[in-house]
One Martini backbone bead per residue (centre of mass of N, CA, C, O) as a GRO file, in nm:
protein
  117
    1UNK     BB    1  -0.192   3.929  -9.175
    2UNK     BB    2  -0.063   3.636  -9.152
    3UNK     BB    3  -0.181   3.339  -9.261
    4UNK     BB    4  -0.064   2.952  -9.148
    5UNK     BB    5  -0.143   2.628  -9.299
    6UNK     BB    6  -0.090   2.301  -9.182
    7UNK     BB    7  -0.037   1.986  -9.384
    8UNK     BB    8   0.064   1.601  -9.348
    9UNK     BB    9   0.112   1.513  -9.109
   10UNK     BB   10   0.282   1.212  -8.898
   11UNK     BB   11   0.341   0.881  -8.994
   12UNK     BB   12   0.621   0.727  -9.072
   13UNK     BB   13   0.885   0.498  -9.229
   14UNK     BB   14   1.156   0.430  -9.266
   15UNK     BB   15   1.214   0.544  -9.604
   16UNK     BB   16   1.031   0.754  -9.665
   17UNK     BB   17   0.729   0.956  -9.700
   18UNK     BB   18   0.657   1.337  -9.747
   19UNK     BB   19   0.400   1.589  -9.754
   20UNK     BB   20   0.398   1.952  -9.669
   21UNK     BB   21   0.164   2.214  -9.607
   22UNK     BB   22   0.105   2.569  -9.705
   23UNK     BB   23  -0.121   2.825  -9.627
   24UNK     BB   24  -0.156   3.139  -9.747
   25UNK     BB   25  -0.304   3.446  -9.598
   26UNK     BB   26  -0.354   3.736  -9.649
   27UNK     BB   27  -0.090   4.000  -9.660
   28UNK     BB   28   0.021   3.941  -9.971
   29UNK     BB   29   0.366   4.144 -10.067
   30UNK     BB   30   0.584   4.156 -10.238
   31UNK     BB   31   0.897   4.029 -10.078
   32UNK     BB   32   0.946   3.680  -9.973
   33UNK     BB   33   0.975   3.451  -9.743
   34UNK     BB   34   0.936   3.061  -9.742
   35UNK     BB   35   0.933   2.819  -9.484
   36UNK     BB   36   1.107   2.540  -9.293
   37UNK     BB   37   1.089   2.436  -8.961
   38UNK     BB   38   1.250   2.218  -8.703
   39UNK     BB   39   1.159   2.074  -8.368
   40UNK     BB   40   1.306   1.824  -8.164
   41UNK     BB   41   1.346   1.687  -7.903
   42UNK     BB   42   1.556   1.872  -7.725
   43UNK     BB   43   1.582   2.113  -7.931
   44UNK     BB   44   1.634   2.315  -8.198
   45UNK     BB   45   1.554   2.455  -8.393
   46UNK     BB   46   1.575   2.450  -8.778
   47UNK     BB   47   1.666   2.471  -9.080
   48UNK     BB   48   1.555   2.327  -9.355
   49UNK     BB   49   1.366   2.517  -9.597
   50UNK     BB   50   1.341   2.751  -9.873
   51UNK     BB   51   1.143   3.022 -10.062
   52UNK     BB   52   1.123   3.269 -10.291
   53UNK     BB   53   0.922   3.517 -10.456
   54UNK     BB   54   1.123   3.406 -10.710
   55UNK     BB   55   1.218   3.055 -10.653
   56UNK     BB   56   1.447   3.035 -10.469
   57UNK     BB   57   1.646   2.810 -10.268
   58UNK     BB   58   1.701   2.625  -9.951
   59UNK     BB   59   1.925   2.411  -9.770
   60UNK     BB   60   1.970   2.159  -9.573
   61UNK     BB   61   2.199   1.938  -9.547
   62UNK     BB   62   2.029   1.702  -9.424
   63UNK     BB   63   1.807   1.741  -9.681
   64UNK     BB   64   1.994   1.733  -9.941
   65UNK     BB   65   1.845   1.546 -10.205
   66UNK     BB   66   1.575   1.473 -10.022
   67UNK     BB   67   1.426   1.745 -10.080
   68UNK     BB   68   1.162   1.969 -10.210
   69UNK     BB   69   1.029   2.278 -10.252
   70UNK     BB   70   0.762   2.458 -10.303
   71UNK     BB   71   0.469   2.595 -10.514
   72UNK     BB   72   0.194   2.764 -10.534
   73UNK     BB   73   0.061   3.056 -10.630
   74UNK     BB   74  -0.226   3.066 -10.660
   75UNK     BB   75  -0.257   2.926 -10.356
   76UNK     BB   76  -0.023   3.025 -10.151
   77UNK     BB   77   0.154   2.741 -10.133
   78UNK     BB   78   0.388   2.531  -9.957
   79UNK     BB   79   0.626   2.268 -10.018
   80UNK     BB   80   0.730   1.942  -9.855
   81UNK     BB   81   0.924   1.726  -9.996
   82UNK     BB   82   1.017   1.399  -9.797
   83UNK     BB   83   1.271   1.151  -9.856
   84UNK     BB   84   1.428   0.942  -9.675
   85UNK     BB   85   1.340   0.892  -9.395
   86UNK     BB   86   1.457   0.944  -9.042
   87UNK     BB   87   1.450   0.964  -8.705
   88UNK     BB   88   1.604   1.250  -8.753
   89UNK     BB   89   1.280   1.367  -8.880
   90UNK     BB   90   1.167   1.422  -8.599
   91UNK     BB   91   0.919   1.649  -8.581
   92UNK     BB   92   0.822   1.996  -8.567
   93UNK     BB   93   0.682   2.146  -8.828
   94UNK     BB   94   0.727   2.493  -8.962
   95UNK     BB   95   0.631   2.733  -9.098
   96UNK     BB   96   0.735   3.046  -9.276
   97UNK     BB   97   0.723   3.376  -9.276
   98UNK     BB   98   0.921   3.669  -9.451
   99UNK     BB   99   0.943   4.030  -9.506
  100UNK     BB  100   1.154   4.214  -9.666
  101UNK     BB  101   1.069   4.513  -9.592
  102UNK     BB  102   0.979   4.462  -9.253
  103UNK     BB  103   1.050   4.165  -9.126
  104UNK     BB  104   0.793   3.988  -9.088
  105UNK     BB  105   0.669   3.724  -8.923
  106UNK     BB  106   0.547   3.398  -8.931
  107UNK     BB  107   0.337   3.105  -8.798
  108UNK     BB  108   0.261   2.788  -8.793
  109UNK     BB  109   0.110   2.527  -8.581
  110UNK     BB  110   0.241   2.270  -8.663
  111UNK     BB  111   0.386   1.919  -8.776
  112UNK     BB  112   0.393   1.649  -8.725
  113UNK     BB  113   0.653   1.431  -8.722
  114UNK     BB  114   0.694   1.049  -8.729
  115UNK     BB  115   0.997   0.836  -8.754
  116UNK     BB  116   0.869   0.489  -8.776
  117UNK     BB  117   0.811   0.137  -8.715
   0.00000   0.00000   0.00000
């Protein structure tokens, strides 16, 4: 009943920045989490960032302080500015939306993200 869109994904060189957007639409109430997820040629996913229906955010070590999550309200979008990338930073990642009260999650189609000269 949550469908998420995203795009902003591409090619970046190392030191760079990118913006990656998630559109959510469908049944959104309640109390939620919506998150990135990023999954890296042969590794597992692993949580980059999220923010909570209240506001509250949470890094992963890896990219805090250089990661800033945001949300635009008004139309249900969630960004995520990620500045000072490296090779390490390249990988597909996933929106995440994630219900407190039933638990249900959804994803994103993926965006590519690779940090590259």
């Amino acid at each position: 009943q949550v469908q998420l869109v995203e795009s902003g994904g591409g090619l970046v060189q190392p030191g760079g920045s990118l913006r990656l957007s998630c559109a959510a639409s469908g049944s959104i109430w309640g109390a939620y989490v919506m998150g990135w997820y990023r999954q890296a040629p042969g590794k597992q996913r692993e949580l980059v960032a999220d923010i909570t229906s209240s506001g509250g955010t949470n890094y992963a070590d890896s990219v805090k302080g250089r990661s800033t999550i945001s949300r635009d309200r008004a139309r249900n979008t969630v960004f995520l500015q990620m500045n000072s990338l490296n090779a390490e930073d390249t990988a597909v990642y996933y929106c995440n939306f994630r219900t407190s009260y039933t638990g249900l999650t959804y994803w994103g189609q993926g965006a590519q993200v690779t940090v590259s000269s």
